[in-house]
Amino acid sequence: MAPHDAGRRSFLKTMAAGAAGTTLSGGMTARSYARIAGANDRVSVGIIGMGRMARGHLNNLLGFEDVQVTAICDVYEPNLAYGLRRADGADGFRDFRALLDREDVDAVVVGSPDHWHALHTVLACQAGKDVYVEKPISLTVAEGRKMVEAAHRYDRVVQVGTQQRSNPIFRQAVEIIHRGDLGEISFVRTWNVSNAYPDGIGSPPDSAPPPDLDWDLWLGPAPRVAFNPNRFGVQLNEQGDYTRWATFRWFWDYAGGMMTDWGVHLLDIVHWAMQVDYPESVSASGGKLLLRDNRETPDTLVATFRYPSFVCTYENRVCNGFPLEGRGYGILFHGTRGTLFVNRQELEVVPEAGSDLQPLASREGRGGHAAHMRDFIDAVKARTQPVCDIETGHRSSSVAMLGNIAYRSGRRIDWDGQRERILGDDYAASLLWKPYRGAWSLDG
Ligand SMILES: NC(=O)c1ccc[n+]([C@@H]2O[C@H](COP(=O)([O-])OP(=O)(O)OC[C@H]3O[C@@H](n4cnc5c(N)ncnc54)[C@H](O)[C@@H]3O)[C@@H](O)[C@H]2O)c1
């Protein structure tokens, strides 16, 4: 782990006195909620990465009477300040290790960019915290496995932020499929389409990092590079509100483009509905064909996942927003008796000709964010598995990462999902892990 950089300028006037210079002592340093708190006590929650997604999480947490948000950490002062304004009495931190040292924090929400999820989660587990970690759970498959191991080793509750599992419309879709109403399903299609042509996120030049951002600690385990506004990606207006989703998503060092940003959500439902954990092979084709911006991830991609009994595709277009089946994103399950469409708002069942299946149309979809966080808090208190435990979230994240490995290597990936190995392709296999910078390590 990198040493605390005590000499660094301290922009954080609000940082809890005394905590900033301490180091993580490792092991079960923090109390476990179930061991110490009575049933009526409030769960003390910290947030690491107080960005756009975490704003929603904070809002939901503040709405729970049995939760107190006691600590907030961000390396970007305006986002930290936002959290501290909203969470009355919470302490602020620039360095997450100081937050993890706080024994009174029972659980943390990890809302940092993908390249940080593994370190934040593993070290939080080591420090005895339960964790709600955003999807994709990691940048690489190997990191994800280490997160699963840490959750088990330290006996932690870890919920993955695939909140569609807490949206009743997906539950309804899954029930229909599990009942066998659609017959045998041989093909599943998933997609997101939009049009950002021609300039996408633009191509701002590298520059000095803003004075209120700790760029080195934002990069963390990722390679040291000059600051670029699109790599960092957060853009706030004068009121402090986000003007777009952060664009780190489109750089390989921090994320995996649409394949992992959205693909994980859709493929997570496919795994749940089809009762599978991993494909046996994956191929992909695409490219950055038209957009003239400085993103690295493709603007056009089709990935094909071969499971033992069905084929699944993920399709993403960023330069043409023509919807499939009238919808900009979603999932289609094609069965011998009928087809089911589902996304966050809608569910539709269309019988095959001659089938006695009844048509169905519902627009009862709800976000699922608050319910998913509620499920996490309940699991923390009851010491039970949450709706999307870390192993499940790891499998859903891994399949999307394999899509990217197939795209980046240009090869068909043959996947041993039991051992989590790519067969017969050393280059593709090397993409299952990305070396960390400097002293950052998941191995303590
Ligand atoms: N579940 C969903 O539907 C959903 C939706 C959007 C985003 N997400 C996920 O949430 C995560 C964050 O996405 P976002 O759009 O909110 O990004 P964001 O850039 O707006 O927020 C990330 C925050 O983390 C901070 N950060 C970076 N390094 C840090 C560190 N070492 N310690 C503490 N803070 C650090 C950044 O400064 C920033 O404020 C991503 O993994 C993304 O995939 C999930």
Coordinates of C-alpha atoms and ligand atoms in Angstrom, one line a residue:
M1 CA 0.0 0.0 0.0
A2 CA 1.3 3.5 -0.8
P3 CA 2.4 5.4 2.2
H4 CA 0.4 8.3 3.5
D5 CA 1.6 11.4 1.8
A6 CA 1.7 13.6 4.9
G7 CA 3.6 16.4 3.2
R8 CA 0.9 16.9 0.5
R9 CA -1.0 20.2 0.7
S10 CA -4.0 19.7 2.9
F11 CA -7.0 21.2 1.2
L12 CA -9.2 19.6 3.6
K13 CA -10.0 21.9 6.4
T14 CA -12.8 19.6 7.6
M15 CA -10.7 16.5 7.8
A16 CA -11.2 14.8 11.2
A17 CA -8.4 15.9 13.5
G18 CA -6.0 13.2 14.4
A19 CA -7.3 10.7 11.8
A20 CA -5.4 12.0 8.8
G21 CA -2.0 10.7 9.6
T22 CA -2.9 7.3 11.0
T23 CA -2.4 4.1 9.1
L24 CA -4.7 1.2 8.6
S25 CA -3.7 -1.4 11.1
G26 CA -5.3 -4.3 9.2
G27 CA -7.4 -7.2 10.4
M28 CA -10.7 -6.7 12.1
T29 CA -10.0 -3.3 13.6
A30 CA -13.5 -1.9 13.4
R31 CA -16.5 -3.2 15.3
S32 CA -18.9 -5.3 13.4
Y33 CA -22.4 -3.9 13.6
A34 CA -23.9 -7.2 14.7
R35 CA -21.4 -7.8 17.4
I36 CA -21.6 -4.5 19.1
A37 CA -24.8 -2.7 18.3
G38 CA -28.2 -3.5 19.7
A39 CA -31.1 -4.1 17.3
N40 CA -32.3 -0.5 17.7
D41 CA -28.9 1.2 17.1
R42 CA -28.2 3.1 14.0
V43 CA -25.8 1.7 11.4
S44 CA -22.9 4.1 11.0
V45 CA -22.1 4.5 7.3
G46 CA -19.1 6.1 5.5
I47 CA -19.0 7.0 1.8
I48 CA -15.8 6.7 -0.2
G49 CA -16.1 8.5 -3.6
M50 CA -18.8 11.2 -3.1
G51 CA -19.5 11.6 -6.8
R52 CA -22.7 11.7 -8.9
M53 CA -23.8 8.1 -8.1
A54 CA -23.0 8.5 -4.4
R55 CA -25.2 11.6 -4.3
G56 CA -28.1 9.4 -4.8
H57 CA -26.8 6.9 -2.3
L58 CA -26.4 9.6 0.3
N59 CA -29.9 10.8 -0.3
N60 CA -31.3 7.3 0.2
L61 CA -29.2 6.8 3.3
L62 CA -30.3 10.1 4.8
G63 CA -33.9 8.8 4.4
F64 CA -33.3 5.7 6.6
E65 CA -34.1 6.3 10.3
D66 CA -31.7 3.5 11.4
V67 CA -28.7 4.9 9.5
Q68 CA -26.3 7.6 10.3
V69 CA -23.8 8.9 7.7
T70 CA -20.8 9.6 9.9
A71 CA -17.9 9.9 7.4
I72 CA -17.3 11.0 3.9
C73 CA -14.2 10.7 1.8
D74 CA -13.3 12.3 -1.6
V75 CA -10.1 13.4 -3.2
Y76 CA -12.1 16.2 -5.0
E77 CA -12.9 19.0 -2.5
P78 CA -16.2 20.2 -4.1
N79 CA -17.6 16.7 -4.0
L80 CA -16.5 16.2 -0.5
A81 CA -18.0 19.6 0.5
Y82 CA -21.3 18.6 -1.1
G83 CA -21.5 15.4 1.0
L84 CA -20.5 17.3 4.2
R85 CA -23.2 19.9 3.6
R86 CA -25.8 17.2 3.3
A87 CA -24.7 14.8 6.0
D88 CA -25.0 16.8 9.1
G89 CA -22.2 16.1 11.6
A90 CA -20.2 13.7 9.3
D91 CA -16.4 14.0 9.3
G92 CA -14.6 14.5 6.0
F93 CA -11.5 12.7 4.7
R94 CA -9.3 13.0 1.7
D95 CA -7.5 9.7 2.3
F96 CA -9.8 6.7 2.5
R97 CA -7.4 4.9 4.8
A98 CA -8.1 7.4 7.5
L99 CA -11.8 6.8 7.1
L100 CA -11.2 3.1 7.4
D101 CA -9.3 3.6 10.6
R102 CA -12.5 5.0 12.2
E103 CA -13.7 2.3 14.5
D104 CA -17.2 3.8 14.7
V105 CA -17.9 3.2 11.0
D106 CA -19.8 0.0 10.5
A107 CA -20.2 0.0 6.7
V108 CA -18.9 1.9 3.7
V109 CA -20.4 2.8 0.3
V110 CA -17.8 2.6 -2.5
G111 CA -18.8 5.1 -5.1
S112 CA -15.3 5.8 -6.5
P113 CA -14.3 5.1 -10.2
D114 CA -14.0 1.4 -11.2
H115 CA -10.2 1.3 -10.9
W116 CA -10.5 2.0 -7.1
H117 CA -13.2 -0.5 -6.3
A118 CA -11.0 -3.4 -5.4
L119 CA -8.7 -1.6 -3.1
H120 CA -11.5 0.3 -1.4
T121 CA -13.5 -2.9 -0.9
V122 CA -10.7 -5.3 0.1
L123 CA -9.2 -2.8 2.6
A124 CA -12.7 -2.0 4.0
C125 CA -13.3 -5.7 4.5
Q126 CA -9.9 -6.0 6.2
A127 CA -10.9 -3.1 8.5
G128 CA -14.0 -4.9 9.5
K129 CA -16.5 -2.8 7.5
D130 CA -19.4 -4.1 5.5
V131 CA -19.4 -2.8 1.9
Y132 CA -21.9 -1.6 -0.7
V133 CA -19.7 -1.4 -3.9
E134 CA -20.8 0.0 -7.2
K135 CA -20.8 -2.0 -10.4
P136 CA -18.7 -3.0 -12.2
I137 CA -17.1 -4.4 -9.0
S138 CA -13.6 -4.0 -10.3
L139 CA -11.5 -3.1 -13.3
T140 CA -10.2 -6.7 -13.8
V141 CA -11.5 -10.2 -13.2
A142 CA -8.5 -11.1 -11.0
E143 CA -9.3 -8.1 -8.7
G144 CA -12.9 -9.2 -8.5
R145 CA -11.9 -12.7 -7.2
K146 CA -9.8 -11.1 -4.5
M147 CA -12.8 -9.0 -3.4
V148 CA -14.9 -12.2 -3.1
E149 CA -12.1 -13.8 -1.1
A150 CA -11.8 -10.8 1.2
A151 CA -15.5 -10.7 1.9
H152 CA -15.4 -14.3 2.9
R153 CA -12.2 -14.2 4.8
Y154 CA -13.3 -11.2 7.0
D155 CA -16.9 -12.4 7.1
R156 CA -18.3 -9.2 5.6
V157 CA -21.7 -8.3 4.0
V158 CA -21.0 -7.0 0.5
Q159 CA -23.7 -5.7 -1.7
V160 CA -23.0 -4.9 -5.4
G161 CA -24.7 -1.9 -6.9
T162 CA -26.7 -3.7 -9.5
Q163 CA -29.9 -2.1 -8.3
Q164 CA -32.0 -3.6 -11.1
R165 CA -32.2 -6.7 -8.9
S166 CA -34.3 -4.6 -6.5
N167 CA -36.6 -3.2 -9.2
P168 CA -39.8 -5.3 -9.1
I169 CA -40.1 -5.3 -12.9
F170 CA -37.0 -7.4 -13.3
R171 CA -38.1 -9.7 -10.6
Q172 CA -41.4 -10.2 -12.5
A173 CA -39.5 -10.9 -15.7
V174 CA -37.3 -13.4 -14.0
E175 CA -40.3 -15.2 -12.5
I176 CA -41.9 -15.5 -15.9
I177 CA -38.7 -17.0 -17.3
H178 CA -38.1 -19.3 -14.4
R179 CA -41.7 -20.6 -14.7
G180 CA -40.8 -21.7 -18.3
D181 CA -43.6 -19.5 -19.8
L182 CA -41.3 -18.6 -22.8
G183 CA -40.4 -22.2 -23.5
E184 CA -36.8 -22.9 -24.4
I185 CA -34.7 -19.8 -24.7
S186 CA -31.9 -20.0 -27.3
F187 CA -31.2 -16.3 -27.9
V188 CA -30.9 -13.2 -25.6
R189 CA -30.2 -9.8 -26.9
T190 CA -29.1 -6.8 -24.9
W191 CA -28.3 -3.2 -26.1
N192 CA -27.7 0.5 -25.4
V193 CA -27.9 3.0 -28.2
S194 CA -27.3 6.8 -28.3
N195 CA -25.9 9.4 -30.6
A196 CA -22.9 11.5 -29.5
Y197 CA -21.7 12.1 -33.0
P198 CA -19.4 13.9 -34.0
D199 CA -17.5 15.3 -31.0
G200 CA -18.6 13.1 -28.1
I201 CA -16.9 14.3 -25.0
G202 CA -14.5 16.5 -26.9
S203 CA -10.7 16.5 -26.7
P204 CA -9.5 19.0 -24.1
P205 CA -5.8 19.2 -23.7
D206 CA -3.8 18.0 -20.7
S207 CA -3.4 20.6 -18.1
A208 CA -2.4 21.1 -14.4
P209 CA -4.9 19.4 -12.1
P210 CA -7.3 21.8 -10.4
P211 CA -6.0 22.9 -6.9
D212 CA -8.9 21.3 -5.2
L213 CA -8.2 17.8 -6.6
D214 CA -5.6 15.3 -5.4
W215 CA -4.8 13.9 -8.8
D216 CA -2.3 11.4 -7.5
L217 CA -4.7 9.9 -5.1
W218 CA -7.4 9.9 -7.8
L219 CA -5.1 7.9 -10.0
G220 CA -4.1 5.6 -7.2
P221 CA -3.2 2.2 -8.6
A222 CA -3.6 3.4 -12.2
P223 CA -0.5 4.6 -14.3
R224 CA 0.7 8.1 -13.5
V225 CA -0.3 10.4 -16.4
A226 CA -0.8 14.1 -16.8
F227 CA -4.2 15.5 -15.7
N228 CA -6.8 15.6 -18.5
P229 CA -10.3 16.9 -17.8
N230 CA -11.8 13.9 -19.5
R231 CA -9.8 11.4 -17.6
F232 CA -11.0 12.8 -14.3
G233 CA -14.3 13.5 -16.0
V234 CA -16.3 15.3 -13.3
Q235 CA -17.8 18.5 -14.6
L236 CA -19.8 20.7 -12.2
N237 CA -21.7 23.9 -12.9
E238 CA -21.6 27.0 -10.7
Q239 CA -24.2 25.5 -8.4
G240 CA -22.1 22.4 -7.9
D241 CA -24.4 20.2 -9.9
Y242 CA -23.2 17.6 -12.4
T243 CA -23.6 18.7 -16.1
R244 CA -22.9 15.2 -17.4
W245 CA -21.8 11.7 -16.1
A246 CA -18.1 11.7 -15.4
T247 CA -16.1 10.6 -18.4
F248 CA -13.4 8.5 -16.8
R249 CA -15.7 5.7 -18.1
W250 CA -14.2 6.0 -21.5
F251 CA -10.6 5.4 -20.5
W252 CA -9.2 1.8 -20.1
D253 CA -7.0 2.7 -17.1
Y254 CA -10.1 3.5 -15.0
A255 CA -13.1 1.6 -16.6
G256 CA -14.3 -0.4 -19.5
G257 CA -16.6 1.8 -21.7
M258 CA -20.3 0.9 -22.2
M259 CA -19.5 -2.8 -22.1
T260 CA -18.9 -2.6 -18.3
D261 CA -20.7 0.7 -17.5
W262 CA -24.1 -0.6 -18.8
G263 CA -23.4 -4.1 -20.0
V264 CA -23.0 -5.3 -16.4
H265 CA -26.5 -4.2 -15.5
L266 CA -28.1 -6.0 -18.5
L267 CA -26.0 -9.2 -18.3
D268 CA -26.6 -9.4 -14.5
I269 CA -30.3 -9.8 -15.3
V270 CA -29.5 -12.4 -18.0
H271 CA -27.5 -14.4 -15.5
W272 CA -30.3 -14.2 -13.0
A273 CA -33.0 -15.1 -15.4
M274 CA -31.1 -17.9 -17.3
Q275 CA -29.6 -19.3 -14.0
V276 CA -26.0 -19.2 -15.3
D277 CA -22.8 -17.8 -13.9
Y278 CA -20.4 -17.5 -16.9
P279 CA -20.2 -18.1 -20.6
E280 CA -18.0 -20.7 -22.2
S281 CA -16.7 -18.4 -25.0
V282 CA -16.9 -14.8 -25.9
S283 CA -16.1 -12.9 -29.1
A284 CA -16.5 -9.2 -30.0
S285 CA -16.1 -6.8 -32.8
G286 CA -16.2 -3.0 -32.9
G287 CA -14.0 0.1 -32.8
K288 CA -13.8 3.8 -32.2
L289 CA -15.0 4.4 -35.8
L290 CA -16.6 7.8 -35.9
L291 CA -16.3 9.9 -32.7
R292 CA -13.7 12.6 -32.7
D293 CA -13.0 12.9 -29.0
N294 CA -10.2 11.6 -26.8
R295 CA -12.0 8.6 -25.4
E296 CA -10.3 5.2 -25.8
T297 CA -13.3 2.9 -25.6
P298 CA -15.3 1.9 -28.7
D299 CA -18.2 3.9 -30.1
T300 CA -19.5 0.8 -31.9
L301 CA -19.4 -2.7 -30.4
V302 CA -21.1 -6.1 -30.6
A303 CA -20.1 -8.8 -28.2
T304 CA -21.4 -12.4 -28.4
F305 CA -21.4 -14.6 -25.3
R306 CA -21.9 -18.4 -25.8
Y307 CA -23.5 -20.1 -22.9
P308 CA -24.1 -23.9 -22.9
S309 CA -27.8 -23.6 -23.9
F310 CA -28.1 -20.1 -25.5
V311 CA -26.3 -17.3 -27.2
C312 CA -26.4 -13.7 -25.8
T313 CA -25.3 -10.5 -27.5
Y314 CA -24.5 -7.0 -26.2
E315 CA -24.8 -4.3 -28.8
N316 CA -23.7 -0.7 -28.3
R317 CA -23.9 2.2 -30.7
V318 CA -22.9 5.7 -29.7
C319 CA -23.3 7.3 -33.1
N320 CA -26.8 6.4 -34.0
G321 CA -29.7 6.4 -31.6
F322 CA -32.3 4.4 -33.6
P323 CA -34.0 2.3 -31.0
L324 CA -34.4 -1.5 -31.1
E325 CA -38.0 -2.5 -30.6
G326 CA -38.6 1.2 -29.9
R327 CA -36.3 1.2 -26.9
G328 CA -32.9 2.8 -26.4
Y329 CA -31.8 0.0 -24.1
G330 CA -33.1 -3.3 -22.8
I331 CA -33.1 -7.1 -22.9
L332 CA -35.0 -9.4 -25.2
F333 CA -35.3 -13.1 -24.2
H334 CA -36.4 -15.1 -27.3
G335 CA -38.1 -18.4 -26.4
T336 CA -39.8 -21.1 -28.3
R337 CA -43.2 -20.0 -27.0
G338 CA -42.7 -16.2 -26.8
T339 CA -40.4 -13.2 -26.5
L340 CA -40.0 -11.1 -23.3
F341 CA -38.7 -7.5 -23.4
V342 CA -37.6 -5.8 -20.2
N343 CA -35.9 -2.7 -19.1
R344 CA -36.1 -0.5 -16.0
Q345 CA -39.6 0.9 -17.0
E346 CA -41.3 -1.7 -19.1
L347 CA -42.0 -5.4 -19.5
E348 CA -43.7 -6.9 -22.5
V349 CA -44.4 -10.5 -23.4
V350 CA -45.2 -11.3 -27.1
P351 CA -46.4 -14.9 -27.8
E352 CA -45.1 -16.8 -30.8
A353 CA -47.7 -17.5 -33.5
G354 CA -49.8 -20.5 -32.4
S355 CA -48.6 -20.4 -28.8
D356 CA -51.2 -20.3 -25.9
L357 CA -48.9 -17.9 -24.0
Q358 CA -50.9 -14.7 -22.9
P359 CA -49.5 -11.3 -24.0
L360 CA -48.5 -9.0 -21.2
A361 CA -47.5 -5.4 -21.0
S362 CA -46.5 -3.5 -17.9
R363 CA -45.0 -0.1 -17.2
E364 CA -44.5 -0.7 -13.5
G365 CA -40.8 -0.4 -13.4
R366 CA -39.2 1.5 -10.4
G367 CA -35.6 2.6 -10.0
G368 CA -34.7 0.2 -7.3
H369 CA -31.9 2.3 -5.9
A370 CA -33.5 3.0 -2.5
A371 CA -34.7 -0.6 -2.2
H372 CA -31.3 -1.9 -3.0
M373 CA -29.6 0.2 -0.3
R374 CA -32.3 -0.8 2.1
D375 CA -31.6 -4.4 1.4
F376 CA -27.9 -3.8 2.1
I377 CA -28.7 -2.1 5.5
D378 CA -31.0 -4.9 6.4
A379 CA -28.4 -7.5 5.5
V380 CA -25.8 -5.6 7.6
K381 CA -28.1 -5.7 10.6
A382 CA -29.2 -9.3 10.2
R383 CA -25.8 -10.6 9.0
T384 CA -27.5 -12.2 5.9
Q385 CA -26.6 -12.2 2.2
P386 CA -27.8 -9.2 0.3
V387 CA -29.8 -9.3 -3.0
C388 CA -26.6 -9.1 -5.1
D389 CA -23.8 -10.6 -3.0
I390 CA -20.2 -10.1 -4.1
E391 CA -19.8 -13.5 -5.8
T392 CA -22.9 -12.8 -8.0
G393 CA -21.8 -9.3 -8.7
H394 CA -18.3 -10.6 -9.6
R395 CA -19.7 -13.0 -12.1
S396 CA -21.9 -10.3 -13.7
S397 CA -19.0 -7.9 -13.9
S398 CA -16.6 -10.6 -15.2
V399 CA -18.7 -11.5 -18.2
A400 CA -18.7 -7.8 -19.3
M401 CA -14.9 -7.6 -18.8
L402 CA -14.5 -10.8 -20.9
G403 CA -16.4 -8.9 -23.7
N404 CA -13.8 -6.2 -23.5
I405 CA -10.9 -8.7 -23.5
A406 CA -12.4 -10.3 -26.6
Y407 CA -12.7 -6.8 -28.2
R408 CA -9.2 -5.7 -27.2
S409 CA -7.4 -8.9 -28.2
G410 CA -9.4 -9.4 -31.3
R411 CA -9.7 -13.1 -30.4
R412 CA -12.4 -15.5 -29.4
I413 CA -12.0 -16.1 -25.6
D414 CA -12.5 -19.7 -24.4
W415 CA -13.4 -19.4 -20.8
D416 CA -12.9 -21.8 -18.0
G417 CA -15.4 -20.2 -15.6
Q418 CA -14.7 -22.7 -12.8
R419 CA -11.0 -21.7 -12.6
E420 CA -11.5 -18.3 -14.1
R421 CA -8.9 -18.9 -16.7
I422 CA -8.7 -18.0 -20.4
L423 CA -7.7 -21.1 -22.3
G424 CA -4.8 -21.2 -24.8
D425 CA -4.2 -17.4 -25.2
D426 CA -1.5 -15.8 -23.1
Y427 CA -2.1 -12.3 -24.4
A428 CA -5.9 -12.4 -23.7
A429 CA -5.1 -14.0 -20.3
S430 CA -2.8 -11.2 -19.4
L431 CA -5.8 -8.8 -19.6
L432 CA -7.4 -10.6 -16.7
W433 CA -5.2 -8.5 -14.4
K434 CA -3.7 -5.0 -14.6
P435 CA -0.5 -4.3 -12.6
Y436 CA -0.9 -1.6 -9.9
R437 CA 1.3 1.4 -9.7
G438 CA 3.9 1.8 -7.0
A439 CA 3.2 0.3 -3.7
W440 CA -0.5 -0.2 -4.1
S441 CA -1.4 -3.8 -3.5
L442 CA -4.4 -6.0 -2.7
D443 CA -2.2 -8.4 -0.7
G444 CA -1.8 -6.3 2.4
Ligands
LIG1 N1 -25.5 1.5 -10.3 C1 -25.7 2.4 -11.2 O1 -26.7 2.5 -11.9 C2 -24.6 3.3 -11.5 C3 -24.8 4.5 -12.1 C4 -23.7 5.4 -12.3 C5 -22.5 5.1 -11.8 N2 -22.3 3.9 -11.2 C6 -20.9 3.5 -10.7 O2 -20.5 4.4 -9.7 C7 -19.1 4.6 -9.7 C8 -18.9 6.1 -9.7 O3 -19.5 6.7 -10.9 P1 -19.9 8.2 -10.9 O4 -20.5 8.5 -12.2 O5 -20.6 8.6 -9.7 O6 -18.4 8.9 -10.9 P2 -17.9 10.3 -10.4 O7 -16.6 10.6 -11.0 O8 -19.0 11.3 -10.5 O9 -17.7 10.0 -8.8 C9 -16.5 9.3 -8.3 C10 -16.0 10.1 -7.2 O10 -14.9 9.3 -6.6 C11 -13.9 10.2 -6.2 N3 -12.6 9.5 -6.0 C12 -11.7 9.1 -6.9 N4 -10.7 8.5 -6.3 C13 -11.0 8.5 -5.0 C14 -10.3 8.0 -3.9 N5 -9.1 7.4 -3.9 N6 -10.9 8.2 -2.6 C15 -12.1 8.8 -2.5 N7 -12.7 9.3 -3.6 C16 -12.2 9.2 -4.8 C17 -13.9 11.3 -7.3 O11 -13.2 12.4 -7.0 C18 -15.4 11.5 -7.6 O12 -15.9 12.5 -6.7 C19 -18.6 3.9 -11.0 O13 -18.1 2.7 -10.7 C20 -19.9 3.7 -11.8 O14 -19.8 2.6 -12.7 C21 -23.3 3.0 -11.0

